[in-house]
mmCIF file of C-alpha atoms in Angstrom:
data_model
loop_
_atom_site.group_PDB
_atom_site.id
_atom_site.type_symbol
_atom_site.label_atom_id
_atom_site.label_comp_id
_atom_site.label_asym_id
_atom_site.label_seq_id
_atom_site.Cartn_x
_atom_site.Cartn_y
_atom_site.Cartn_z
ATOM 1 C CA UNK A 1 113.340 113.923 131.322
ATOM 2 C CA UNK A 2 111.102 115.862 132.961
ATOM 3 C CA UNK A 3 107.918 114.783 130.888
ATOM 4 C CA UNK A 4 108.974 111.092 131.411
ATOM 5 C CA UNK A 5 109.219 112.049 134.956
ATOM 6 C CA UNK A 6 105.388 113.930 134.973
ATOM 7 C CA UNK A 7 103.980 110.904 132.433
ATOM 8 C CA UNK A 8 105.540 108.288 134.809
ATOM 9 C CA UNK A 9 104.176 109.939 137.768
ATOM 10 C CA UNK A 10 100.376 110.160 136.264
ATOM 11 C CA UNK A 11 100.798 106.682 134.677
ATOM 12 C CA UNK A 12 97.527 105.290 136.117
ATOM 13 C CA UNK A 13 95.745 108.077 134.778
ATOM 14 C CA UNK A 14 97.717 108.716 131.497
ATOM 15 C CA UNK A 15 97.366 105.342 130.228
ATOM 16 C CA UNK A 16 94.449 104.832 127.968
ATOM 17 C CA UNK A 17 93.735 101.219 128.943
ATOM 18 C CA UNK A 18 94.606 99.082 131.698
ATOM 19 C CA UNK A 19 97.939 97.144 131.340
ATOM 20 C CA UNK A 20 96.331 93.721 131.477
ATOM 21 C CA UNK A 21 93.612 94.207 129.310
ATOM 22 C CA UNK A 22 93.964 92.129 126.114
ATOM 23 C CA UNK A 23 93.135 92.672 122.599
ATOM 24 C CA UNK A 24 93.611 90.730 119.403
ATOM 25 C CA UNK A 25 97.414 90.147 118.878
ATOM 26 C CA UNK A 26 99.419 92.077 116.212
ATOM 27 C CA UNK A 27 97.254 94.832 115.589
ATOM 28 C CA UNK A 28 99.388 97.490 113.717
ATOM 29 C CA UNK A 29 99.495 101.296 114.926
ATOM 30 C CA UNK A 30 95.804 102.929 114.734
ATOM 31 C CA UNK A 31 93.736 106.109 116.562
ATOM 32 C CA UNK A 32 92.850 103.315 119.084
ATOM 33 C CA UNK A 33 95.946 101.785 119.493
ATOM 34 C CA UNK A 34 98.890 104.317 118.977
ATOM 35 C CA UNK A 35 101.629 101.740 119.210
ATOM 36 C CA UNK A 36 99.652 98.875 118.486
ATOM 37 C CA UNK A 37 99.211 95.585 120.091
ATOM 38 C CA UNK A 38 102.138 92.878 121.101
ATOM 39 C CA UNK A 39 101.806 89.258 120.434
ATOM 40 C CA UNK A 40 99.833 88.359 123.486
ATOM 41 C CA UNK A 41 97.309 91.460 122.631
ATOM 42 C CA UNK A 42 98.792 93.721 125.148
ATOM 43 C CA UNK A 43 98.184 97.579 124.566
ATOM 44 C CA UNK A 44 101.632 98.638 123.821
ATOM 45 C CA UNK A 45 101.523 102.644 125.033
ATOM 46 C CA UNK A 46 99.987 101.016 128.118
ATOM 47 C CA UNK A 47 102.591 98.933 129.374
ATOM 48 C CA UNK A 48 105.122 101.461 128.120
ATOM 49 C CA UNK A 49 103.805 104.508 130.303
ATOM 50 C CA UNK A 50 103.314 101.903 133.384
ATOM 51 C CA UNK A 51 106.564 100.573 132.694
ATOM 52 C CA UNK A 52 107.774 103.906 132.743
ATOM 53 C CA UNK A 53 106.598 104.858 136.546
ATOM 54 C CA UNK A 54 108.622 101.274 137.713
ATOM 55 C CA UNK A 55 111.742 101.946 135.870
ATOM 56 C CA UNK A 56 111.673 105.443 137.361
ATOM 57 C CA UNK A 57 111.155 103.921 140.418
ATOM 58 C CA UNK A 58 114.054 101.327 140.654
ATOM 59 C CA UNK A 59 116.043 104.101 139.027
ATOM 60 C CA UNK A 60 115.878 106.865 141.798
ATOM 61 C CA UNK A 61 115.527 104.583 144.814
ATOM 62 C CA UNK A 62 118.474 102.586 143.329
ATOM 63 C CA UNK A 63 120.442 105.541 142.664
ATOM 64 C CA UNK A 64 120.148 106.920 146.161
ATOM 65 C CA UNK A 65 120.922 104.002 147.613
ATOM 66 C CA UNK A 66 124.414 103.473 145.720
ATOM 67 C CA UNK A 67 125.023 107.123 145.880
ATOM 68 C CA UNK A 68 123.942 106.746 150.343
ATOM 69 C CA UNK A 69 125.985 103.663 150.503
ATOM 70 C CA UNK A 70 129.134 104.957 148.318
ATOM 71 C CA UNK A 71 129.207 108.181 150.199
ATOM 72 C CA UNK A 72 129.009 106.508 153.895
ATOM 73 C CA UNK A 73 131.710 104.061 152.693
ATOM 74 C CA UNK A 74 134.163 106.830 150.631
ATOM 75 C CA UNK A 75 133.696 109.806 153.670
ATOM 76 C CA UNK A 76 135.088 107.145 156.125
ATOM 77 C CA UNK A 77 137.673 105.521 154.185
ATOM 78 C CA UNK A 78 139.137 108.895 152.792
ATOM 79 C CA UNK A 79 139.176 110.911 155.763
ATOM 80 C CA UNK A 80 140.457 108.809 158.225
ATOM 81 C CA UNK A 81 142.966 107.104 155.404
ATOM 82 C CA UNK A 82 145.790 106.999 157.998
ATOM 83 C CA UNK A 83 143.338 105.577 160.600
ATOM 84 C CA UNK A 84 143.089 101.843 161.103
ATOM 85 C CA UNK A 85 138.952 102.578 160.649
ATOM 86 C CA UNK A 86 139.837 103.817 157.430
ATOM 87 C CA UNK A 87 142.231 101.327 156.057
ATOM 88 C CA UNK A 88 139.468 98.640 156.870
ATOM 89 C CA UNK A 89 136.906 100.691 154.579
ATOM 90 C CA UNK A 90 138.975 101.205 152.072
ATOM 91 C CA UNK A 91 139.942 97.298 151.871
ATOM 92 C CA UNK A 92 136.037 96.396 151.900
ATOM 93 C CA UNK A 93 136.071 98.795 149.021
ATOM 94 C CA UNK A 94 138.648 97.088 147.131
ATOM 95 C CA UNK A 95 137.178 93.576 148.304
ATOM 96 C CA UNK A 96 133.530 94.758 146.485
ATOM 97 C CA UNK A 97 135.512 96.177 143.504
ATOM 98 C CA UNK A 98 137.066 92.742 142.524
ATOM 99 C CA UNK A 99 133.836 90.886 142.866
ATOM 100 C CA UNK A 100 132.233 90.303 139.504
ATOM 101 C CA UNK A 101 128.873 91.781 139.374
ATOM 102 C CA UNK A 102 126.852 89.932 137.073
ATOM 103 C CA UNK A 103 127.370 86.828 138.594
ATOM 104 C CA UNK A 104 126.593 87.670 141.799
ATOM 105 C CA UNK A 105 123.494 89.117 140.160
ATOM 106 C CA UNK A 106 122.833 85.659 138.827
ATOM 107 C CA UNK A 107 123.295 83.758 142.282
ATOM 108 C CA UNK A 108 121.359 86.696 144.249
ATOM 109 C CA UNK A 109 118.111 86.311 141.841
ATOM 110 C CA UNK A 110 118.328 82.423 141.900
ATOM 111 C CA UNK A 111 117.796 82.836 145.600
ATOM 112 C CA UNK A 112 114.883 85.267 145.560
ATOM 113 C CA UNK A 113 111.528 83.521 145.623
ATOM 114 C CA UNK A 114 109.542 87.077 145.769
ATOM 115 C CA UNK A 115 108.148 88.955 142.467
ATOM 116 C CA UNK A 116 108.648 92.303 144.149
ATOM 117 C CA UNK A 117 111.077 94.818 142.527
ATOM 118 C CA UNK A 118 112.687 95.327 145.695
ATOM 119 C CA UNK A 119 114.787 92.174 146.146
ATOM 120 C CA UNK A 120 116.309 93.311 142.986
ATOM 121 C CA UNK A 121 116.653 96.727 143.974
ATOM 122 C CA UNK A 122 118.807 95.495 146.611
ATOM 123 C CA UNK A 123 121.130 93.214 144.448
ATOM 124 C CA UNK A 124 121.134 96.562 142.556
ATOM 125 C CA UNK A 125 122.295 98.610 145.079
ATOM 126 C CA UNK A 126 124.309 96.089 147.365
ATOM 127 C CA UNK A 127 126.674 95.309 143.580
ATOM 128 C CA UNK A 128 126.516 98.908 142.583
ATOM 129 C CA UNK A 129 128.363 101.387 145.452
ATOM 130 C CA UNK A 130 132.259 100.386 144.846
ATOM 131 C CA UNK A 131 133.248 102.138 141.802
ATOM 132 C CA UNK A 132 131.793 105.419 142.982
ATOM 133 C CA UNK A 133 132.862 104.851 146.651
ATOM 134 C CA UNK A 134 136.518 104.555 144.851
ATOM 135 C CA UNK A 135 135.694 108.223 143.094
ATOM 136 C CA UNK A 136 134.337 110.120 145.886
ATOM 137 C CA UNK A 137 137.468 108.505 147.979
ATOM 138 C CA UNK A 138 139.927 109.863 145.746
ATOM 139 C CA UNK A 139 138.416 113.368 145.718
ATOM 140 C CA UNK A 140 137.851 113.258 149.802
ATOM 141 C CA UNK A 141 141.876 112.401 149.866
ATOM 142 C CA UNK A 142 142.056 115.589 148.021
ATOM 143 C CA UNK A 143 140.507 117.751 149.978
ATOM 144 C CA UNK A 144 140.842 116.505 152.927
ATOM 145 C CA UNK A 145 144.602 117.728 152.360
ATOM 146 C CA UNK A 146 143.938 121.456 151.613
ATOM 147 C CA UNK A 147 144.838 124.234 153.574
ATOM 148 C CA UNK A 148 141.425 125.455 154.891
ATOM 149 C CA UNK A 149 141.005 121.832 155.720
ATOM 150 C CA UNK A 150 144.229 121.869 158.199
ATOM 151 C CA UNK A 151 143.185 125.484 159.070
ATOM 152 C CA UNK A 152 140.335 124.000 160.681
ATOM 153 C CA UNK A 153 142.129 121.399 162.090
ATOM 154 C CA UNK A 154 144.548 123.800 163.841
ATOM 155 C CA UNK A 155 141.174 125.877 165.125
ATOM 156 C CA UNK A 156 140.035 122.883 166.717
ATOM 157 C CA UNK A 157 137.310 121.871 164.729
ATOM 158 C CA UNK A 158 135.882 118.295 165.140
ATOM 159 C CA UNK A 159 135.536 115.611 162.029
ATOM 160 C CA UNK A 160 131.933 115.724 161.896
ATOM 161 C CA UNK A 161 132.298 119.578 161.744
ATOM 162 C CA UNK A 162 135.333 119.535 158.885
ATOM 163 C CA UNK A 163 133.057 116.868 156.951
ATOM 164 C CA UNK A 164 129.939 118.789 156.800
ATOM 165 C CA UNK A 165 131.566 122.432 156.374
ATOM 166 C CA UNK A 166 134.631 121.424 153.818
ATOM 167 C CA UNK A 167 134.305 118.030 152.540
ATOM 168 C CA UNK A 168 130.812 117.653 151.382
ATOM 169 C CA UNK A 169 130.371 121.018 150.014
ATOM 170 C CA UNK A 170 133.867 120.651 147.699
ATOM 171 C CA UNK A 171 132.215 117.142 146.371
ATOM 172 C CA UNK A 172 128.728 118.144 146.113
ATOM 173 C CA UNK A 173 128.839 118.383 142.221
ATOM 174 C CA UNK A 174 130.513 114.949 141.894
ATOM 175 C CA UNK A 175 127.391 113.431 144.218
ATOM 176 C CA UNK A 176 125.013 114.490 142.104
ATOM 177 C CA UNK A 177 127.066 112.960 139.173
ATOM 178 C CA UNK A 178 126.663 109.510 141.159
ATOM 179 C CA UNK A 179 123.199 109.868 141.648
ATOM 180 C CA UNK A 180 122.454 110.704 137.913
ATOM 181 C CA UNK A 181 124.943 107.956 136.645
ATOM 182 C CA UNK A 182 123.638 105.085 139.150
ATOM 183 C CA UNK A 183 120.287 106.098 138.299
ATOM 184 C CA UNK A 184 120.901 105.372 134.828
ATOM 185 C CA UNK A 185 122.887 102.299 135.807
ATOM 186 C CA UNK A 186 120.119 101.090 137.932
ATOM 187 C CA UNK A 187 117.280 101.216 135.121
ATOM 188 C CA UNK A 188 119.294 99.932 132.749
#
């Protein structure tokens, strides 16, 4: 991962020819052309390496936006699950969960008249965040009713306080989880 990562950062420079430079079509695997050429002439090692640096991209900007989003959404609906606030977030997570997601994929692209990357790294992110909202949720619910949690409770301790000192720290392994799975999810 960590090559892709260095070979998708240096992609300009890594590449040896320019993505849109064309050559004869078909040519087989040679010293000039380690992966040969594609039926329009295309360079394949080119476009794979610069393909590599966008779907890097779209991966880690789409998976910290799911994992921002998801986190927001699952801190406020499971910590203040007996709260009216919360029982509103936790019904807009259920409301996303039920929507199908390739379809609203379909209806968001028709829309989009831009060739940029990012409209669709906003369908990504704006279909992606329920599921692990739901997760984190369910672990927050946890912890948010553990002793050390009502300890500081008792002691006075605001939310923001309780979130930042108990509740993120006991789901920190789970949020990089997300972020590795949406990742994934958005590249695919």
């Amino acid at each position: 991962l960590l090559a892709l990562v260095v070979v998708a950062a240096f992609a300009p420079w890594i590449a040896p020819y320019n993505p849109d430079r064309m050559f004869s079509p078909y040519l087989p695997p040679s010293p000039s052309h380690l992966l040969g050429t594609d039926y329009f002439g295309y360079d394949v090692l080119s476009w794979l390496i610069v393909g590599s640096s966008i779907s890097l991209f779209v991966g880690f900007l789409g998976g910290a936006g799911i994992t921002a989003i998801a986190l927001i959404m699952a801190i406020i609906a499971g910590y203040y699950d007996r709260n009216i606030v919360g029982e509103v977030f936790n019904a807009l997570i259920n409301v996303f969960l039920v929507i199908p997601v390739l379809p609203l994929l379909i209806v968001i692209a028709s829309y989009i008249r831009s060739y940029s990357i990012y409209p669709v790294l906003f369908a990504i992110v704006l279909t992606s965040w329920p599921y692990p909202a739901r997760v984190l949720r369910s672990q927050i619910l946890s912890i948010r009713s553990r002793e050390f949690v009502l300890a500081d409770k008792s002691i006075g301790l605001s939310d923001f306080s309780i979130i930042r000192k108990d509740v993120i720290p006991g789901i920190t392994s789970l949020i990089f989880y997300i972020f590795l799975a949406s990742t994934i999810a958005a590249i695919l």
